[in-house]
Amino acid sequence: MASASLLKTSPVLDKTEFVKGQSLRLPSVSVRCHPTAPSALTVRASSYADELVKTAKTIASPGRGILAMDESNATCGKRLASIGMENTEANRQAFRTLLVSVPGLGEYISGAILFEETLYQSTVEGKKMVDVLVEQNIVPGIKVDKGLVPLAGSNNESWCQGLDGLASRSAAYYQQGARFAKWRTVVSIPNGPSALAVKEAAWGLARYAAISQDNGLVPIVEPEILLDGEHNIDRTFEVAKQVWAEVFFYLAQNNVLFEGILLKPSMVTPGAECKEKATPQQVADYTLSLLRQRIPPAVPGIMFLSGGQSEVEATLNLNAMNQSPNPWHVSFSYARALQNTCLKTWSGRPENVKAAQDALLVRAKANSLAQLGKYTGEGESDEAKKGMFVKGYVY
C-alpha cells in the first residue's frame, strides 16, 4: 500500500483531464524503499497514482454521489418490461439518454457507472454519452466484472468472474473516457457465509482493484452483503466486519493504493425478512461503527449501495450517517433508489421525458442533501416510499 506521504498534493480533477483520447501511460513500475535487509518492503506505485487520487477526490466531492446506471442489458430489459417496453437497443438508448442529459445533474452527481454498451453508445441525438457526462462535470465509470457464477465447494454461494482479459479491457475503457471502474461481488448471510466464499470475494476484489489502478481507473470495491434473509442487524454487523477485514487484508497484499479507491458497501441493516426493523439512527450507528473498525481513513469515499431499500429509506439512512463529521466522504452510489420514480414517470413516452428528468433531479438533490446531513424527508411521494427488495436479485 502506498501511503499518502508518497503522493504530491492532489487537487480535484478538472473535467478536461478525463476526456476521451488521452494516450495510455507507461505501465506500473516498482519503487524500492531504502532497504535495511533483503526482506524490506517493496511498494508498487502506478504511473497513474496522482491521477487516481484526483479522480477519487472529484467523485467524493461535497454534496455529490454516483448514479449507477450499469445494469446489464438483461437487467435493463426487466426494468423496461415493468413499464411495458421491449428490451431493444433503441429503448435502452432512449432511457440512458434521458438519464445522462438531465439539466443540472452534475450539481448533485459526480460520477456515473455505465454498462459497456453505454460507454460506446451515443444519445438519440447522436452525441457520445461520455461527452454528455463530461460536459456536466460527471466522471464516466464502467462496470468491468462479468457477473456471478456458482462457487464450487461452497454452500450454494457465488463468485464473480471477469479477471481474464481485465487489463486489456481496462486500458480500452480508459481510452474511451472511463476514469473509474466497478466490480460487484456478493456475500449471502443465509448461506453461511462460508470462509471460502468470503476469501474468494475479497481476493477477486483485490486483484481487480490492482489491475484497474495499473490502467488508470479508480476501482470501486463492492462486496455487497445481500439483504436476503431473516437475520437481525447484529448478525449483519458481524458478517460485515469479517468481510471487510478480509477485503482490506488482500487489498494490502496486492499493493492497492488506498487513496485511489472508493468503497461501495451495503449499509448495516437487518435481513429483509427480519421482523425486527431498524430505524435510520440504528442503521447509522451500526454502519458507522463498522466503518470506524474496518476502513482506513486514507480511503477518500464511501459510496453506499441501496440494495433494494426504498428511495426514501436509502436517503434517510444516508442522512443519519452524516449528522456528525466522518473521516471519509460518506455518500451514495444508487441505481434503483435514484431511477425508480424516474422510470415509472417516463413510461416510455416522449412527452414524459421532462417530468421523468425532474423526478431524477428530485432524488439526486435529496441524496445530495443527505450527504450534507440536511435532508428532512418532507414532501416525498408514496412511490418513493415503496420498498424495492427482490429476493435473489440478479444485477
GROMACS .gro file of C-alpha atoms in nm:
model
  395
    1MET     CA    1   0.000   0.000   0.000
    2ALA     CA    2   0.142   0.335  -0.097
    3SER     CA    3   0.087   0.596   0.172
    4ALA     CA    4  -0.031   0.949   0.119
    5SER     CA    5   0.320   1.072   0.201
    6LEU     CA    6   0.443   0.928  -0.128
    7LEU     CA    7   0.200   1.144  -0.324
    8LYS     CA    8   0.202   1.506  -0.425
    9THR     CA    9  -0.084   1.728  -0.314
   10SER     CA   10  -0.367   1.637  -0.549
   11PRO     CA   11  -0.638   1.891  -0.628
   12VAL     CA   12  -0.981   1.792  -0.751
   13LEU     CA   13  -0.972   1.667  -1.110
   14ASP     CA   14  -1.069   1.919  -1.374
   15LYS     CA   15  -1.317   1.777  -1.624
   16THR     CA   16  -1.074   1.840  -1.910
   17GLU     CA   17  -0.842   1.582  -1.753
   18PHE     CA   18  -1.075   1.286  -1.804
   19VAL     CA   19  -1.198   1.342  -2.159
   20LYS     CA   20  -1.162   1.075  -2.422
   21GLY     CA   21  -0.848   1.046  -2.626
   22GLN     CA   22  -0.572   1.073  -2.368
   23SER     CA   23  -0.284   0.847  -2.460
   24LEU     CA   24  -0.204   0.549  -2.242
   25ARG     CA   25   0.075   0.599  -1.996
   26LEU     CA   26   0.369   0.380  -1.908
   27PRO     CA   27   0.296   0.058  -1.719
   28SER     CA   28   0.342   0.040  -1.346
   29VAL     CA   29   0.691   0.043  -1.202
   30SER     CA   30   0.839  -0.082  -0.876
   31VAL     CA   31   0.991   0.156  -0.623
   32ARG     CA   32   1.214   0.001  -0.355
   33CYS     CA   33   1.210   0.181  -0.022
   34HIS     CA   34   1.565   0.215   0.122
   35PRO     CA   35   1.616  -0.146   0.233
   36THR     CA   36   1.777  -0.230   0.563
   37ALA     CA   37   1.755  -0.602   0.496
   38PRO     CA   38   1.690  -0.827   0.195
   39SER     CA   39   1.327  -0.868   0.309
   40ALA     CA   40   1.250  -0.494   0.310
   41LEU     CA   41   0.906  -0.384   0.191
   42THR     CA   42   0.860  -0.319  -0.182
   43VAL     CA   43   0.591  -0.064  -0.270
   44ARG     CA   44   0.441  -0.071  -0.618
   45ALA     CA   45   0.348   0.272  -0.746
   46SER     CA   46   0.127   0.301  -1.052
   47SER     CA   47   0.229   0.568  -1.301
   48TYR     CA   48  -0.131   0.686  -1.265
   49ALA     CA   49  -0.106   0.744  -0.888
   50ASP     CA   50  -0.160   1.122  -0.887
   51GLU     CA   51  -0.445   1.097  -1.137
   52LEU     CA   52  -0.614   0.820  -0.939
   53VAL     CA   53  -0.614   1.035  -0.626
   54LYS     CA   54  -0.752   1.334  -0.818
   55THR     CA   55  -1.029   1.125  -0.972
   56ALA     CA   56  -1.128   0.974  -0.637
   57LYS     CA   57  -1.139   1.320  -0.477
   58THR     CA   58  -1.352   1.452  -0.763
   59ILE     CA   59  -1.609   1.176  -0.721
   60ALA     CA   60  -1.602   1.217  -0.341
   61SER     CA   61  -1.678   1.589  -0.356
   62PRO     CA   62  -1.920   1.753  -0.109
   63GLY     CA   63  -2.290   1.715  -0.180
   64ARG     CA   64  -2.240   1.473  -0.469
   65GLY     CA   65  -2.259   1.098  -0.528
   66ILE     CA   66  -2.277   0.836  -0.801
   67LEU     CA   67  -2.559   0.746  -1.040
   68ALA     CA   68  -2.532   0.371  -1.100
   69MET     CA   69  -2.675   0.306  -1.446
   70ASP     CA   70  -2.466  -0.001  -1.527
   71GLU     CA   71  -2.744  -0.258  -1.539
   72SER     CA   72  -2.669  -0.537  -1.784
   73ASN     CA   73  -2.882  -0.546  -2.097
   74ALA     CA   74  -3.084  -0.830  -1.945
   75THR     CA   75  -3.149  -0.638  -1.622
   76CYS     CA   76  -3.226  -0.321  -1.815
   77GLY     CA   77  -3.478  -0.530  -2.007
   78LYS     CA   78  -3.653  -0.621  -1.682
   79ARG     CA   79  -3.676  -0.252  -1.591
   80LEU     CA   80  -3.819  -0.169  -1.934
   81ALA     CA   81  -4.065  -0.458  -1.912
   82SER     CA   82  -4.200  -0.310  -1.587
   83ILE     CA   83  -4.327  -0.014  -1.791
   84GLY     CA   84  -4.441  -0.223  -2.089
   85MET     CA   85  -4.142  -0.165  -2.319
   86GLU     CA   86  -3.944  -0.416  -2.522
   87ASN     CA   87  -3.578  -0.479  -2.446
   88THR     CA   88  -3.427  -0.332  -2.763
   89GLU     CA   89  -3.107  -0.131  -2.804
   90ALA     CA   90  -3.314   0.168  -2.916
   91ASN     CA   91  -3.525   0.160  -2.598
   92ARG     CA   92  -3.218   0.116  -2.376
   93GLN     CA   93  -3.056   0.406  -2.558
   94ALA     CA   94  -3.364   0.623  -2.507
   95PHE     CA   95  -3.373   0.565  -2.131
   96ARG     CA   96  -2.999   0.613  -2.089
   97THR     CA   97  -3.017   0.933  -2.293
   98LEU     CA   98  -3.288   1.057  -2.059
   99LEU     CA   99  -3.066   0.988  -1.757
  100VAL     CA  100  -2.737   1.142  -1.873
  101SER     CA  101  -2.894   1.454  -2.022
  102VAL     CA  102  -3.086   1.579  -1.716
  103PRO     CA  103  -3.010   1.955  -1.700
  104GLY     CA  104  -2.813   2.041  -1.386
  105LEU     CA  105  -2.749   1.678  -1.289
  106GLY     CA  106  -2.379   1.745  -1.229
  107GLU     CA  107  -2.463   1.966  -0.933
  108TYR     CA  108  -2.561   1.654  -0.738
  109ILE     CA  109  -2.395   1.366  -0.929
  110SER     CA  110  -2.016   1.338  -0.953
  111GLY     CA  111  -1.986   1.003  -1.132
  112ALA     CA  112  -2.197   0.771  -1.346
  113ILE     CA  113  -2.130   0.397  -1.374
  114LEU     CA  114  -2.202   0.273  -1.726
  115PHE     CA  115  -2.253  -0.067  -1.884
  116GLU     CA  116  -2.011  -0.141  -2.169
  117GLU     CA  117  -2.280  -0.082  -2.433
  118THR     CA  118  -2.344   0.266  -2.290
  119LEU     CA  119  -1.975   0.362  -2.275
  120TYR     CA  120  -1.956   0.323  -2.652
  121GLN     CA  121  -2.309   0.445  -2.720
  122SER     CA  122  -2.436   0.781  -2.843
  123THR     CA  123  -2.753   0.957  -2.732
  124VAL     CA  124  -3.061   0.959  -2.953
  125GLU     CA  125  -2.937   1.299  -3.074
  126GLY     CA  126  -2.608   1.142  -3.185
  127LYS     CA  127  -2.377   1.279  -2.916
  128LYS     CA  128  -2.147   1.039  -2.729
  129MET     CA  129  -2.285   0.954  -2.385
  130VAL     CA  130  -1.938   1.000  -2.235
  131ASP     CA  131  -1.914   1.353  -2.376
  132VAL     CA  132  -2.257   1.445  -2.239
  133LEU     CA  133  -2.147   1.337  -1.891
  134VAL     CA  134  -1.814   1.520  -1.910
  135GLU     CA  135  -1.991   1.843  -2.010
  136GLN     CA  136  -2.194   1.810  -1.688
  137ASN     CA  137  -1.871   1.761  -1.487
  138ILE     CA  138  -1.968   1.399  -1.420
  139VAL     CA  139  -1.687   1.143  -1.430
  140PRO     CA  140  -1.770   0.841  -1.652
  141GLY     CA  141  -1.720   0.497  -1.497
  142ILE     CA  142  -1.754   0.141  -1.624
  143LYS     CA  143  -1.877  -0.194  -1.491
  144VAL     CA  144  -1.593  -0.439  -1.557
  145ASP     CA  145  -1.699  -0.766  -1.392
  146LYS     CA  146  -1.859  -1.046  -1.594
  147GLY     CA  147  -2.124  -1.145  -1.344
  148LEU     CA  148  -2.179  -1.407  -1.075
  149VAL     CA  149  -2.146  -1.782  -1.118
  150PRO     CA  150  -2.179  -2.072  -0.871
  151LEU     CA  151  -1.877  -2.122  -0.644
  152ALA     CA  152  -1.780  -2.490  -0.646
  153GLY     CA  153  -1.722  -2.636  -0.300
  154SER     CA  154  -1.931  -2.371  -0.125
  155ASN     CA  155  -2.271  -2.366   0.043
  156ASN     CA  156  -2.461  -2.277  -0.276
  157GLU     CA  157  -2.273  -1.944  -0.293
  158SER     CA  158  -2.136  -1.736  -0.580
  159TRP     CA  159  -1.813  -1.583  -0.705
  160CYS     CA  160  -1.758  -1.301  -0.951
  161GLN     CA  161  -1.583  -1.369  -1.281
  162GLY     CA  162  -1.403  -1.126  -1.511
  163LEU     CA  163  -1.031  -1.117  -1.424
  164ASP     CA  164  -0.931  -1.282  -1.753
  165GLY     CA  165  -0.853  -1.007  -2.002
  166LEU     CA  166  -0.931  -0.735  -1.748
  167ALA     CA  167  -0.607  -0.542  -1.805
  168SER     CA  168  -0.661  -0.502  -2.180
  169ARG     CA  169  -1.030  -0.420  -2.136
  170SER     CA  170  -0.947  -0.159  -1.870
  171ALA     CA  171  -0.691   0.004  -2.099
  172ALA     CA  172  -0.953   0.025  -2.375
  173TYR     CA  173  -1.213   0.168  -2.135
  174TYR     CA  174  -0.964   0.436  -2.026
  175GLN     CA  175  -0.909   0.529  -2.391
  176GLN     CA  176  -1.286   0.557  -2.437
  177GLY     CA  177  -1.309   0.806  -2.149
  178ALA     CA  178  -1.381   0.597  -1.838
  179ARG     CA  179  -1.191   0.704  -1.527
  180PHE     CA  180  -1.326   0.466  -1.263
  181ALA     CA  181  -1.448   0.107  -1.253
  182LYS     CA  182  -1.692  -0.110  -1.064
  183TRP     CA  183  -1.676  -0.479  -0.970
  184ARG     CA  184  -1.968  -0.625  -0.774
  185THR     CA  185  -1.941  -0.948  -0.581
  186VAL     CA  186  -2.188  -1.069  -0.321
  187VAL     CA  187  -2.196  -1.240   0.017
  188SER     CA  188  -2.504  -1.427   0.135
  189ILE     CA  189  -2.573  -1.449   0.508
  190PRO     CA  190  -2.841  -1.726   0.488
  191ASN     CA  191  -2.588  -1.942   0.302
  192GLY     CA  192  -2.316  -1.901   0.563
  193PRO     CA  193  -2.126  -1.715   0.453
  194SER     CA  194  -1.855  -1.979   0.416
  195ALA     CA  195  -1.489  -1.889   0.470
  196LEU     CA  196  -1.429  -1.996   0.110
  197ALA     CA  197  -1.687  -1.752  -0.029
  198VAL     CA  198  -1.557  -1.462   0.178
  199LYS     CA  199  -1.196  -1.528   0.077
  200GLU     CA  200  -1.288  -1.563  -0.291
  201ALA     CA  201  -1.484  -1.237  -0.283
  202ALA     CA  202  -1.201  -1.050  -0.111
  203TRP     CA  203  -0.924  -1.187  -0.333
  204GLY     CA  204  -1.118  -1.118  -0.654
  205LEU     CA  205  -1.186  -0.760  -0.547
  206ALA     CA  206  -0.820  -0.705  -0.461
  207ARG     CA  207  -0.691  -0.839  -0.795
  208TYR     CA  208  -0.948  -0.631  -0.984
  209ALA     CA  209  -0.850  -0.319  -0.785
  210ALA     CA  210  -0.479  -0.362  -0.857
  211ILE     CA  211  -0.538  -0.421  -1.230
  212SER     CA  212  -0.773  -0.122  -1.252
  213GLN     CA  213  -0.522   0.113  -1.090
  214ASP     CA  214  -0.247  -0.009  -1.323
  215ASN     CA  215  -0.465   0.107  -1.612
  216GLY     CA  216  -0.575   0.445  -1.477
  217LEU     CA  217  -0.915   0.351  -1.338
  218VAL     CA  218  -1.018   0.420  -0.978
  219PRO     CA  219  -1.167   0.090  -0.855
  220ILE     CA  220  -1.494   0.087  -0.666
  221VAL     CA  221  -1.462  -0.201  -0.419
  222GLU     CA  222  -1.806  -0.358  -0.370
  223PRO     CA  223  -1.863  -0.673  -0.163
  224GLU     CA  224  -2.241  -0.650  -0.137
  225ILE     CA  225  -2.385  -0.825   0.166
  226LEU     CA  226  -2.725  -0.925   0.036
  227LEU     CA  227  -3.043  -0.822   0.216
  228ASP     CA  228  -3.189  -1.170   0.172
  229GLY     CA  229  -3.267  -1.345   0.500
  230GLU     CA  230  -3.437  -1.326   0.839
  231HIS     CA  231  -3.121  -1.237   1.035
  232ASN     CA  232  -3.111  -0.937   1.270
  233ILE     CA  233  -2.888  -0.631   1.244
  234ASP     CA  234  -2.628  -0.774   1.484
  235ARG     CA  235  -2.571  -1.071   1.254
  236THR     CA  236  -2.524  -0.839   0.956
  237PHE     CA  237  -2.274  -0.636   1.159
  238GLU     CA  238  -2.065  -0.941   1.246
  239VAL     CA  239  -2.057  -1.067   0.887
  240ALA     CA  240  -1.972  -0.722   0.753
  241LYS     CA  241  -1.677  -0.695   0.993
  242GLN     CA  242  -1.550  -1.033   0.876
  243VAL     CA  243  -1.587  -0.945   0.507
  244TRP     CA  244  -1.423  -0.603   0.523
  245ALA     CA  245  -1.132  -0.734   0.733
  246GLU     CA  246  -1.063  -0.991   0.462
  247VAL     CA  247  -1.105  -0.736   0.181
  248PHE     CA  248  -0.852  -0.491   0.323
  249PHE     CA  249  -0.606  -0.770   0.404
  250TYR     CA  250  -0.596  -0.870   0.039
  251LEU     CA  251  -0.603  -0.512  -0.090
  252ALA     CA  252  -0.287  -0.451   0.110
  253GLN     CA  253  -0.129  -0.775  -0.013
  254ASN     CA  254  -0.192  -0.661  -0.370
  255ASN     CA  255  -0.033  -0.319  -0.304
  256VAL     CA  256  -0.352  -0.130  -0.386
  257LEU     CA  257  -0.328   0.246  -0.332
  258PHE     CA  258  -0.594   0.317  -0.068
  259GLU     CA  259  -0.605   0.688  -0.155
  260GLY     CA  260  -0.704   0.590  -0.509
  261ILE     CA  261  -1.004   0.365  -0.440
  262LEU     CA  262  -1.368   0.413  -0.348
  263LEU     CA  263  -1.583   0.172  -0.148
  264LYS     CA  264  -1.941   0.069  -0.220
  265PRO     CA  265  -2.058  -0.117   0.090
  266SER     CA  266  -2.402  -0.228   0.199
  267MET     CA  267  -2.549  -0.038   0.491
  268VAL     CA  268  -2.572  -0.249   0.805
  269THR     CA  269  -2.941  -0.340   0.822
  270PRO     CA  270  -3.146  -0.641   0.933
  271GLY     CA  271  -3.230  -0.901   0.669
  272ALA     CA  272  -3.524  -0.802   0.450
  273GLU     CA  273  -3.741  -1.073   0.606
  274CYS     CA  274  -3.644  -0.995   0.966
  275LYS     CA  275  -3.940  -0.897   1.185
  276GLU     CA  276  -3.726  -0.650   1.383
  277LYS     CA  277  -3.695  -0.338   1.169
  278ALA     CA  278  -3.421  -0.082   1.230
  279THR     CA  279  -3.460   0.296   1.248
  280PRO     CA  280  -3.235   0.524   1.040
  281GLN     CA  281  -3.044   0.610   1.356
  282GLN     CA  282  -2.981   0.242   1.434
  283VAL     CA  283  -2.864   0.181   1.079
  284ALA     CA  284  -2.633   0.482   1.104
  285ASP     CA  285  -2.491   0.374   1.442
  286TYR     CA  286  -2.415   0.018   1.329
  287THR     CA  287  -2.282   0.122   0.989
  288LEU     CA  288  -2.054   0.396   1.121
  289SER     CA  289  -1.926   0.160   1.389
  290LEU     CA  290  -1.838  -0.089   1.115
  291LEU     CA  291  -1.658   0.177   0.910
  292ARG     CA  292  -1.455   0.303   1.206
  293GLN     CA  293  -1.343  -0.050   1.293
  294ARG     CA  294  -1.257  -0.165   0.941
  295ILE     CA  295  -1.199   0.122   0.692
  296PRO     CA  296  -0.871   0.319   0.692
  297PRO     CA  297  -0.913   0.698   0.686
  298ALA     CA  298  -0.687   0.706   0.376
  299VAL     CA  299  -0.988   0.589   0.171
  300PRO     CA  300  -1.144   0.908   0.027
  301GLY     CA  301  -1.504   0.800  -0.026
  302ILE     CA  302  -1.768   0.555   0.099
  303MET     CA  303  -2.042   0.539  -0.166
  304PHE     CA  304  -2.324   0.327  -0.024
  305LEU     CA  305  -2.541   0.100  -0.236
  306SER     CA  306  -2.915   0.099  -0.175
  307GLY     CA  307  -2.962  -0.277  -0.214
  308GLY     CA  308  -3.339  -0.277  -0.256
  309GLN     CA  309  -3.427  -0.016   0.007
  310SER     CA  310  -3.698   0.229  -0.092
  311GLU     CA  311  -3.583   0.561  -0.236
  312VAL     CA  312  -3.677   0.745   0.084
  313GLU     CA  313  -3.535   0.479   0.319
  314ALA     CA  314  -3.195   0.488   0.144
  315THR     CA  315  -3.189   0.867   0.168
  316LEU     CA  316  -3.295   0.879   0.534
  317ASN     CA  317  -3.028   0.628   0.631
  318LEU     CA  318  -2.758   0.822   0.445
  319ASN     CA  319  -2.868   1.144   0.610
  320ALA     CA  320  -2.846   0.987   0.956
  321MET     CA  321  -2.485   0.887   0.888
  322ASN     CA  322  -2.391   1.246   0.804
  323GLN     CA  323  -2.510   1.414   1.123
  324SER     CA  324  -2.153   1.440   1.250
  325PRO     CA  325  -1.816   1.463   1.074
  326ASN     CA  326  -1.666   1.143   0.931
  327PRO     CA  327  -1.306   1.066   0.827
  328TRP     CA  328  -1.437   0.980   0.479
  329HIS     CA  329  -1.681   1.131   0.232
  330VAL     CA  330  -1.996   0.928   0.312
  331SER     CA  331  -2.226   0.936   0.013
  332PHE     CA  332  -2.430   0.727  -0.231
  333SER     CA  333  -2.398   0.510  -0.539
  334TYR     CA  334  -2.761   0.429  -0.611
  335ALA     CA  335  -2.933   0.266  -0.908
  336ARG     CA  336  -3.294   0.179  -0.826
  337ALA     CA  337  -3.305   0.432  -0.540
  338LEU     CA  338  -3.239   0.709  -0.794
  339GLN     CA  339  -3.409   0.569  -1.104
  340ASN     CA  340  -3.730   0.403  -0.988
  341THR     CA  341  -3.970   0.700  -0.984
  342CYS     CA  342  -3.797   0.845  -1.290
  343LEU     CA  343  -3.855   0.525  -1.490
  344LYS     CA  344  -4.220   0.495  -1.394
  345THR     CA  345  -4.282   0.862  -1.467
  346TRP     CA  346  -4.131   0.825  -1.813
  347SER     CA  347  -4.316   0.503  -1.908
  348GLY     CA  348  -4.151   0.516  -2.250
  349ARG     CA  349  -4.343   0.822  -2.367
  350PRO     CA  350  -4.157   1.115  -2.526
  351GLU     CA  351  -4.400   1.366  -2.374
  352ASN     CA  352  -4.299   1.243  -2.025
  353VAL     CA  353  -3.924   1.294  -2.064
  354LYS     CA  354  -3.909   1.628  -1.883
  355ALA     CA  355  -4.125   1.508  -1.594
  356ALA     CA  356  -3.909   1.195  -1.563
  357GLN     CA  357  -3.590   1.403  -1.564
  358ASP     CA  358  -3.739   1.628  -1.297
  359ALA     CA  359  -3.813   1.317  -1.087
  360LEU     CA  360  -3.449   1.205  -1.115
  361LEU     CA  361  -3.330   1.552  -1.020
  362VAL     CA  362  -3.555   1.546  -0.711
  363ARG     CA  363  -3.395   1.220  -0.596
  364ALA     CA  364  -3.043   1.338  -0.678
  365LYS     CA  365  -3.097   1.660  -0.484
  366ALA     CA  366  -3.248   1.470  -0.188
  367ASN     CA  367  -2.941   1.247  -0.167
  368SER     CA  368  -2.712   1.547  -0.210
  369LEU     CA  369  -2.878   1.700   0.096
  370ALA     CA  370  -2.842   1.366   0.279
  371GLN     CA  371  -2.470   1.363   0.203
  372LEU     CA  372  -2.453   1.705   0.368
  373GLY     CA  373  -2.673   1.587   0.659
  374LYS     CA  374  -2.953   1.829   0.567
  375TYR     CA  375  -3.229   1.604   0.430
  376THR     CA  376  -3.569   1.630   0.604
  377GLY     CA  377  -3.785   1.382   0.411
  378GLU     CA  378  -4.064   1.636   0.364
  379GLY     CA  379  -4.284   1.623   0.054
  380GLU     CA  380  -4.180   1.276  -0.061
  381SER     CA  381  -4.420   1.084  -0.286
  382ASP     CA  382  -4.578   0.749  -0.198
  383GLU     CA  383  -4.388   0.590  -0.488
  384ALA     CA  384  -4.058   0.699  -0.336
  385LYS     CA  385  -4.151   0.522  -0.011
  386LYS     CA  386  -4.210   0.181  -0.169
  387GLY     CA  387  -3.951  -0.088  -0.093
  388MET     CA  388  -3.769  -0.244  -0.391
  389PHE     CA  389  -3.623  -0.558  -0.235
  390VAL     CA  390  -3.627  -0.857  -0.470
  391LYS     CA  391  -3.531  -1.195  -0.322
  392GLY     CA  392  -3.238  -1.348  -0.509
  393TYR     CA  393  -3.192  -1.027  -0.711
  394VAL     CA  394  -2.953  -1.058  -1.006
  395TYR     CA  395  -2.794  -0.737  -1.135
   0.00000   0.00000   0.00000
